[in-house]
XYZ file of C-alpha atoms in Angstrom:
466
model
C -10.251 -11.237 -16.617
C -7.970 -10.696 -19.101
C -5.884 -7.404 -19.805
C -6.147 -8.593 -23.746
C -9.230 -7.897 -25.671
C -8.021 -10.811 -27.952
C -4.776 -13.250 -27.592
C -1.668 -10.354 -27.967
C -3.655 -7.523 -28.243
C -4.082 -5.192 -25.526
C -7.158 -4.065 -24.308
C -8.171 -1.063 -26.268
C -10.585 0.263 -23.452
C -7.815 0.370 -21.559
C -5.721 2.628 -24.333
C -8.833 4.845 -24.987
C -9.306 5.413 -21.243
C -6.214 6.856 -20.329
C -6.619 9.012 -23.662
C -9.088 10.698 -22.290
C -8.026 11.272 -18.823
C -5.623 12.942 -20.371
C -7.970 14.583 -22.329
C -9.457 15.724 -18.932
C -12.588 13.803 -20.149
C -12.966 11.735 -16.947
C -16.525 10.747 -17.086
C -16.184 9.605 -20.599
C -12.890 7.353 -19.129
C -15.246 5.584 -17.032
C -18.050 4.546 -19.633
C -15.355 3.647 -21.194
C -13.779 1.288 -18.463
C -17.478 -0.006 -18.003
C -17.970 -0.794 -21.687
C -15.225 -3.231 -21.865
C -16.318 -5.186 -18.482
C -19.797 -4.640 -19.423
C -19.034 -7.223 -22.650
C -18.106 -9.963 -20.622
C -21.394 -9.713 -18.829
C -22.983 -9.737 -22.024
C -21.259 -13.061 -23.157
C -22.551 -14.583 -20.681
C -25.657 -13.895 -20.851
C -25.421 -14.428 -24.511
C -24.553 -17.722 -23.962
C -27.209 -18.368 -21.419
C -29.938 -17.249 -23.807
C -28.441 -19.085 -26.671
C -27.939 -22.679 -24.325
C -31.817 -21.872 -23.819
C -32.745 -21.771 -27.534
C -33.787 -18.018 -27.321
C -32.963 -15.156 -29.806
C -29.647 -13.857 -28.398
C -29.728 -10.303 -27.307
C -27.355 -7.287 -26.656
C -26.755 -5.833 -23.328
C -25.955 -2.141 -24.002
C -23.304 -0.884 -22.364
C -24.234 1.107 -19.645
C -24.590 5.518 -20.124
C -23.389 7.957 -17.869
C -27.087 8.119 -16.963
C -27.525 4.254 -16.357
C -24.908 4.008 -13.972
C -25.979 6.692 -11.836
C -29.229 4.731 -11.847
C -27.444 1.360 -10.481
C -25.737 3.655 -7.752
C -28.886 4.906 -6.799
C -30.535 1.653 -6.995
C -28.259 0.506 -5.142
C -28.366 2.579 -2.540
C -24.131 2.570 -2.693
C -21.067 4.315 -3.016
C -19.086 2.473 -5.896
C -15.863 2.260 -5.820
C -14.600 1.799 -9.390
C -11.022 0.609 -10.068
C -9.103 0.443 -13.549
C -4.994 -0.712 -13.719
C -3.666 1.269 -16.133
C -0.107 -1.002 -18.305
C 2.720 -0.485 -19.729
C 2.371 -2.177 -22.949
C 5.299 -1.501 -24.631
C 6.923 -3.626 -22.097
C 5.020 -6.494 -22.174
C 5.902 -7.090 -25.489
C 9.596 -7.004 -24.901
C 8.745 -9.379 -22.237
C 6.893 -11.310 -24.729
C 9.991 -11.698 -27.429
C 12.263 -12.875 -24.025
C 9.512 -15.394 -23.962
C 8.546 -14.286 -20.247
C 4.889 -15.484 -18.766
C 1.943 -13.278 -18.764
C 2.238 -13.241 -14.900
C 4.614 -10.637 -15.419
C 2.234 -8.446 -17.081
C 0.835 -7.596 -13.680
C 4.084 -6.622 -12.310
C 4.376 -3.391 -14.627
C 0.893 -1.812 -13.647
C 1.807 2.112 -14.108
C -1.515 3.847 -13.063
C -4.746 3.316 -11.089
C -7.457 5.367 -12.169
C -10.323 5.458 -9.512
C -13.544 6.686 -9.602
C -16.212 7.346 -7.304
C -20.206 7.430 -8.047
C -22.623 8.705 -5.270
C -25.868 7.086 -4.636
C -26.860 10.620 -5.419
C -24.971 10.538 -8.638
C -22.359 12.978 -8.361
C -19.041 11.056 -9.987
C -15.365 11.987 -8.716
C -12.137 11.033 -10.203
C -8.506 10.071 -8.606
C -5.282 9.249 -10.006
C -2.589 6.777 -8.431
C 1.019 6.655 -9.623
C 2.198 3.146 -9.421
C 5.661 3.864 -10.801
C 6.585 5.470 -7.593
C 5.600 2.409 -5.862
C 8.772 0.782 -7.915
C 11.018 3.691 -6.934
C 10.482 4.263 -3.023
C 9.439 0.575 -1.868
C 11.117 -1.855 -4.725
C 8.025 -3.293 -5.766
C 5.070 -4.020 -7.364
C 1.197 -3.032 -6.923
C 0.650 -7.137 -7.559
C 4.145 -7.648 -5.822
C 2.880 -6.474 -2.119
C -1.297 -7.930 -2.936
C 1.036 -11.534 -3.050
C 3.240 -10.663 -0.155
C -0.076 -9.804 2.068
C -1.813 -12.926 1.015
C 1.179 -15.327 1.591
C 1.873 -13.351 5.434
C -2.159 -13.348 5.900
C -2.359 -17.313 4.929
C 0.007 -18.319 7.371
C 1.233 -18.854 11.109
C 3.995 -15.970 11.229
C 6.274 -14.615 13.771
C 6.008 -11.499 15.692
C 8.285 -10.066 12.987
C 6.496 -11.379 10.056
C 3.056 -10.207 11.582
C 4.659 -6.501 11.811
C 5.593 -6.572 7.919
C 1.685 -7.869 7.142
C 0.340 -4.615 9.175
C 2.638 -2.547 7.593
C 2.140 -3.931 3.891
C -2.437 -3.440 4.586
C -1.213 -0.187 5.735
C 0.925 0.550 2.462
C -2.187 -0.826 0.285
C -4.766 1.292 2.348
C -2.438 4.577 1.615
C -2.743 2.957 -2.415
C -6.356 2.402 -2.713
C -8.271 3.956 -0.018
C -6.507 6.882 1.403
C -7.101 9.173 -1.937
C -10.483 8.909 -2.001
C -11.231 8.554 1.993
C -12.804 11.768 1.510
C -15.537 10.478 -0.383
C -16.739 8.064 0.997
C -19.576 7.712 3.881
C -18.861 9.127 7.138
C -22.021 6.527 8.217
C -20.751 3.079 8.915
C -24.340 1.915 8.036
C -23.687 3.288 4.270
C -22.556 0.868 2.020
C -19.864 0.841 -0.242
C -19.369 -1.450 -3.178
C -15.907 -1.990 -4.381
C -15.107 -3.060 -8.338
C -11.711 -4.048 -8.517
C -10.195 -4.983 -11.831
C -7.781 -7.723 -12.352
C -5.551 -9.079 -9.028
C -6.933 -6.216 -6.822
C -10.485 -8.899 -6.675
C -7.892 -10.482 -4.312
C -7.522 -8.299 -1.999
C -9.145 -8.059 1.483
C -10.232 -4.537 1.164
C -12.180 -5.267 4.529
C -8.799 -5.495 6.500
C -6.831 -2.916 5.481
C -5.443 -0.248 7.785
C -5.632 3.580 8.016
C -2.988 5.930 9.056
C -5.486 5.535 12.751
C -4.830 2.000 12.814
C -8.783 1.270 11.578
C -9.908 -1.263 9.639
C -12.309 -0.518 6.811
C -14.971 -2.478 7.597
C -15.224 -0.853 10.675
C -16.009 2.812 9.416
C -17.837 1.357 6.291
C -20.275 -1.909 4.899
C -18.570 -3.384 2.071
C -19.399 -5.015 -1.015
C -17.786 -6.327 -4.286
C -19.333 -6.894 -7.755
C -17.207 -7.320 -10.684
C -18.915 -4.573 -12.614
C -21.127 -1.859 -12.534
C -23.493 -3.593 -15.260
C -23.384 -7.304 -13.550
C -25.121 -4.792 -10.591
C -27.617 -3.758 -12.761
C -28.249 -7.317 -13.599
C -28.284 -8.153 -9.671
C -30.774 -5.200 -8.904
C -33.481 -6.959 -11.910
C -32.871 -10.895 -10.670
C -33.898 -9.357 -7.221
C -37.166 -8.244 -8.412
C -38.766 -11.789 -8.321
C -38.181 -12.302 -5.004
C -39.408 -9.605 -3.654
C -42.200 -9.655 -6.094
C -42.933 -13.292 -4.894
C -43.332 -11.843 -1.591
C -46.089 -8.848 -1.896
C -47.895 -11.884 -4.069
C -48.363 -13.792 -1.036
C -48.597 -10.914 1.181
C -52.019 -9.868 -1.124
C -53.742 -13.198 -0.515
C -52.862 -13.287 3.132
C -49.546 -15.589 3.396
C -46.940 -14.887 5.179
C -45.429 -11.708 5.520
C -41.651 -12.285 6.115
C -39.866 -11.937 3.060
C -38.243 -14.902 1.435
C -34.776 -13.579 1.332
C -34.730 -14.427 5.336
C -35.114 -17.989 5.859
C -37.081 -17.082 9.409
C -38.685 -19.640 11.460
C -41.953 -18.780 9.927
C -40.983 -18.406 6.151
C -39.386 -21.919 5.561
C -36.580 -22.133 2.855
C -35.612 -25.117 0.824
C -32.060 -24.685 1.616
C -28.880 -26.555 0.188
C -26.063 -26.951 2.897
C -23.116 -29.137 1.467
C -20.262 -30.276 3.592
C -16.714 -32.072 3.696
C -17.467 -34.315 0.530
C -15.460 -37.346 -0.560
C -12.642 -35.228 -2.528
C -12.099 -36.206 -6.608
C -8.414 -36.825 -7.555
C -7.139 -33.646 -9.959
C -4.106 -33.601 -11.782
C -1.880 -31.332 -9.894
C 1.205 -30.708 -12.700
C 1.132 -31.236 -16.353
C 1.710 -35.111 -16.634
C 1.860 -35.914 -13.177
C -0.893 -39.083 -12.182
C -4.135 -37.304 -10.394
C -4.099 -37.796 -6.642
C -7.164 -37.217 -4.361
C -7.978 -33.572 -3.005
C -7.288 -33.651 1.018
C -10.498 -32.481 3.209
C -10.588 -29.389 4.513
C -10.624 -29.205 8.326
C -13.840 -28.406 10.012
C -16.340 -28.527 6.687
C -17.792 -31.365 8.445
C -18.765 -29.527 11.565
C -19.458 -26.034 9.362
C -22.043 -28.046 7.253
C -23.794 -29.851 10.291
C -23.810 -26.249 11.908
C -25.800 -24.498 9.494
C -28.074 -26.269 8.591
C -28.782 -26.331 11.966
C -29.182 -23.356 11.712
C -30.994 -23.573 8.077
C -33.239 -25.917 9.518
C -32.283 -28.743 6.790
C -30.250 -31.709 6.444
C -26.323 -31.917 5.293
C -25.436 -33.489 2.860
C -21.694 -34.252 3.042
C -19.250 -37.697 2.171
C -19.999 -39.429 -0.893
C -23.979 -38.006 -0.771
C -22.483 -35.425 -2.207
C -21.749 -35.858 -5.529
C -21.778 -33.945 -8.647
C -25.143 -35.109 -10.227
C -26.837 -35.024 -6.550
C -26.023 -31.241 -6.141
C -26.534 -29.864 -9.025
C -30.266 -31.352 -9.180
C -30.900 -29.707 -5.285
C -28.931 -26.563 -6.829
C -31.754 -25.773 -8.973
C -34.637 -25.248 -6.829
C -32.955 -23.927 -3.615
C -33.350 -20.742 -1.958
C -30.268 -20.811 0.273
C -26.856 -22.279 -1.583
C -24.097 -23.090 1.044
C -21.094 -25.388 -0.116
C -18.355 -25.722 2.285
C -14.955 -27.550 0.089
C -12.483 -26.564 -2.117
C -13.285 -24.262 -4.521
C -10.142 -23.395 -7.149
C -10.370 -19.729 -8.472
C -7.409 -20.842 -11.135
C -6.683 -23.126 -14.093
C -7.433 -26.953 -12.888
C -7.374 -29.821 -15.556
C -8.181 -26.708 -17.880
C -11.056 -25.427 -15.999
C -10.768 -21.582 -15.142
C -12.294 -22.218 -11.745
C -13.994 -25.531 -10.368
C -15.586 -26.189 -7.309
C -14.651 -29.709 -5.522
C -17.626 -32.446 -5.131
C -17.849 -36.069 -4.191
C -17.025 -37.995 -7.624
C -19.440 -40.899 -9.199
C -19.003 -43.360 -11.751
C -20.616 -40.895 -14.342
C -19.138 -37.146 -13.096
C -15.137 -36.491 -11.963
C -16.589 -34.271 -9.004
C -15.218 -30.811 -10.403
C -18.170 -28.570 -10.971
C -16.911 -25.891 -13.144
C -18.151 -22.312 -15.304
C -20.334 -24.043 -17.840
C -22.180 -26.526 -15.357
C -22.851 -23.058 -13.673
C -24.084 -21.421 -16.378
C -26.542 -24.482 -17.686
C -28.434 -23.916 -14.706
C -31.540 -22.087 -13.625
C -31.277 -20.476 -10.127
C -33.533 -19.429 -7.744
C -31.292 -18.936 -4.840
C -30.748 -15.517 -3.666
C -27.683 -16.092 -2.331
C -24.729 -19.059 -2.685
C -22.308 -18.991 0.430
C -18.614 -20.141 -0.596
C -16.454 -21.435 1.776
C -13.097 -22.955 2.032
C -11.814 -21.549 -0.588
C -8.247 -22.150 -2.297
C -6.182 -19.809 -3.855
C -3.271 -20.382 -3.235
C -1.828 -21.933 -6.582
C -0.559 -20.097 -9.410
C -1.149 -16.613 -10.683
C -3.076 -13.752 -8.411
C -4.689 -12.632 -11.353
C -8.016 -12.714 -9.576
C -9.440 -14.170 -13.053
C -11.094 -16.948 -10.729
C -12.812 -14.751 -8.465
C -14.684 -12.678 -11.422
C -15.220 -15.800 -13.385
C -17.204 -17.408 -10.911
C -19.361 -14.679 -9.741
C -20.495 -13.955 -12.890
C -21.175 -17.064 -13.806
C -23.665 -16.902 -10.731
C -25.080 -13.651 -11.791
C -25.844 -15.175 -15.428
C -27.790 -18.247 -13.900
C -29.801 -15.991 -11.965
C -28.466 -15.594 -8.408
C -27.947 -12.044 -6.693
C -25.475 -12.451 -4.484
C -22.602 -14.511 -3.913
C -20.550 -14.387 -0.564
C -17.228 -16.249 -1.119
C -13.892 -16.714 0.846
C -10.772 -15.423 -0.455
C -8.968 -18.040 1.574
C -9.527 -20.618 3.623
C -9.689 -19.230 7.270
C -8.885 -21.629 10.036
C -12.215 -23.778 10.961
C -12.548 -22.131 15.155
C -12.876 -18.771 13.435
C -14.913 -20.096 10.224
C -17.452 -21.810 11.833
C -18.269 -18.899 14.767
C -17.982 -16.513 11.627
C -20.773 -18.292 9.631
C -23.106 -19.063 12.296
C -22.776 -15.176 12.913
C -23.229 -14.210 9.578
C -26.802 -16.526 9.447
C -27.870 -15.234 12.687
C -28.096 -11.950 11.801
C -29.371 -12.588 8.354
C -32.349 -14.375 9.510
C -32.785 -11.531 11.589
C -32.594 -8.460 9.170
C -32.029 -10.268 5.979
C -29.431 -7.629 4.946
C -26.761 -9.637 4.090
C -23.934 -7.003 3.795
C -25.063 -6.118 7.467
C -24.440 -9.678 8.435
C -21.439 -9.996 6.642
C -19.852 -7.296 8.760
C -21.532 -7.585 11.808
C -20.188 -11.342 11.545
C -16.586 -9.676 10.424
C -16.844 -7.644 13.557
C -17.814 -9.918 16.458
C -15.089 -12.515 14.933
C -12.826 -9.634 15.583
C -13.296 -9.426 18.490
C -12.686 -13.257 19.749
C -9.675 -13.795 16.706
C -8.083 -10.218 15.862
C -6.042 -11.552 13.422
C -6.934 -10.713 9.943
C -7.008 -14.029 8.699
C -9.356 -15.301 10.455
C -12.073 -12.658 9.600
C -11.430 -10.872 6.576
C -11.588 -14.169 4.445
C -15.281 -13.249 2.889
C -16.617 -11.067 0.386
C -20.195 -10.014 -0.262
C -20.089 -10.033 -4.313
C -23.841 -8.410 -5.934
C -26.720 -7.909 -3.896
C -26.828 -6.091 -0.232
């Protein structure tokens, strides 16, 4: 997700919002701020329509009105984030011929804004500058620091420093608006992050009482307040699917839980024979290494699915992509890149064949048809490159334009004890109350309790649908 509505421009939502906070106009700010996300949602869709041979259509940016509708809808407090730059010196970056990365370090203001499920709309202000001042960094500066400490084995000192940094970014981007936000840990609350704040595990952050987030709240992501809107109509069918065969006397537990009774056709894939990637510009492509425990994971839940895994060289390219299209249940456990691979914004790793390379990237996504109400990510890696959180947004809403509600995907890739009692967890309790942002921290919460460390539960994030 871009800052730049076009190569070396800035984003003129961005200029016009913080003219009219200024302005006072606050509410105005934030159709605004939706307006400009709200266009990449259209593209896609745009695109979707057009690889489909239908007329393409505009998706109007959503009113003041609409997106107290998708709150309500929702049933959700959203949590709206915008970074606010300092242009001017970007582009003196830009003549010293310094990387875009940089951009991110010279985020001046966060503008926040909170909509009710009852539609009453609230408005904070951050100062990032001061962040510069007293602690001699950056906004994107400490996200890196927490994901490098949270990624690896530490010592006792550098495990102090982590705390102390999901402490600093609670007192950022949850302390101002604490107030406002459910006292009901039942009550969700969807977060919309802009930028490299998608990267950060807002489940795991700490409050001046030592809490965690996710245990006073539920928590969900979605890249935009439209893509929600989007989420809320693709859910329609399923439920509507339901009541259908409810009416002629079929069975009356609803699709989205794949119960004993209510069988799913479910897609579980696992530890596949890795493709070979060029790492570095020019460098020979070497082969991926497996990640540790995707074999077990895969075996486990579908289990659990009541299907078979399909893992090694079974699963290749071609072969998932044709189950892809008519399952209900989407669960790939490999390496999935959230940055620029081979020149691929963000691919996810299958077996290779003699006709596919075994990256399966944005526009494979968005040539398909979905029926799956929800695609399970895990084993992610993110650790290369920029923390623009680009990947994150570009692949679930690529999802969301081929039809799929909800996306649950790891930010890293926890270690595979944790993972695997994590995601049989998470299943457990969705085939019991198919309420996946209930699972997701009930499973967040019971890991906690076995494996306190962050890293081993806070890798996940619920992205759409509840």
């Amino acid at each position: 997700m871009n800052v730049f509505a076009n190569e070396g421009q800035p984003d003129i939502y961005r200029g016009f919002e913080r003219i009219l906070v200024v302005q006072r106009r606050t509410e105005s700010a934030l159709e605004v701020a939706e307006q400009g996300r709200a266009k990449a949602v259209e593209h896609l869709l745009a695109n979707r329509l057009g690889a489909e041979g239908k007329c393409q259509q505009s998706v109007k940016p959503p009113s003041l009105y609409k997106i107290k509708q998708i709150a309500k809808a929702q049933n959700s407090t959203l949590v709206y984030y915008s970074l606010i730059y300092d242009y001017q010196q970007f582009y003196e970056m830009s003549r010293l011929q310094i990387g875009l990365n940089t951009l991110y370090a010279y985020a001046t203001e966060l503008f926040i804004w909170v909509i009710s499920p009852g539609g009453r709309i609230s408005f904070r202000q951050v100062d990032l500058q001061s962040l510069w001042y007293e602690d001699n960094t950056s906004l994107a500066g400490l996200v890196r620091s927490v994901r490098e400490l949270i990624n690896v084995g530490y010592s006792d000192r550098e495990r102090l420093l982590c705390r102390q940094q999901l402490q600093l970014l609670y007192q950022i981007l949850l302390e101002p608006i604490a107030d406002l936000l459910p006292k009901d840990p039942q009550k969700r609350v969807t977060i919309i992050p802009q930028d490299f704040l998608f990267l950060v595990p807002f489940a795991a952050l700490i409050d001046s009482n030592g809490q965690y987030p996710i245990e006073k709240h539920t928590l969900l992501t979605a890249p935009s307040i439209e893509a929600l809107g989007v989420t809320h109509l693709q859910r329609k069918p399923i439920v509507e699917r339901e009541l259908a065969l409810q009416t002629v006397g079929g069975n009356s537990s609803f699709p989205c839980c794949p119960t004993l009774e209510s069988p799913q056709e479910c897609l579980v894939v696992g530890n596949p024979t890795m493709p070979s990637i060029c790492l570095e510009f020019g460098e020979p492509p070497v082969q991926l290494l497996q990640i540790p425990g995707t074999q077990l994971e895969a075996e486990t839940i579908a289990e659990i699915l009541k299907t078979q895994p399909i893992t090694g060289d079974r699963a290749t390219k071609s072969a998932i992509l044709q189950k892809m299209r008519s399952a209900d249940i989407i669960h790939l456990a490999t390496h999935v890149f959230l940055d620029d691979i081979e020149g691929l914004q963000s691919a996810i790793a299958l077996a290779p064949s003699p006709n596919t390379h075994g990256l399966l990237n944005i526009n494979d996504i968005l040539h398909l048809n979905l029926q799956a109400q929800l695609v399970v990510l895990s084993g992610c890696d993110t650790g290369r490159g920029r923390i623009w959180g680009d990947g994150v947004v570009e692949l679930s809403r690529a999802f969301i334009a081929a039809g799929v509600p909800s996306l649950l995907m790891s930010l890293w890739s926890p270690p595979s004890k944790s993972n695997l009692d994590f995601m049989k967890k998470f299943y457990q309790q969705f085939r019991q109350t198919c309420d996946k942002a209930q699972s997701l921290r009930t499973a967040m919460l019971t890991t906690m309790e076995q494996y306190p460390n962050p890293r081993d539960w806070a890798a996940f994030t619920l992205i759409g649908e509840a």
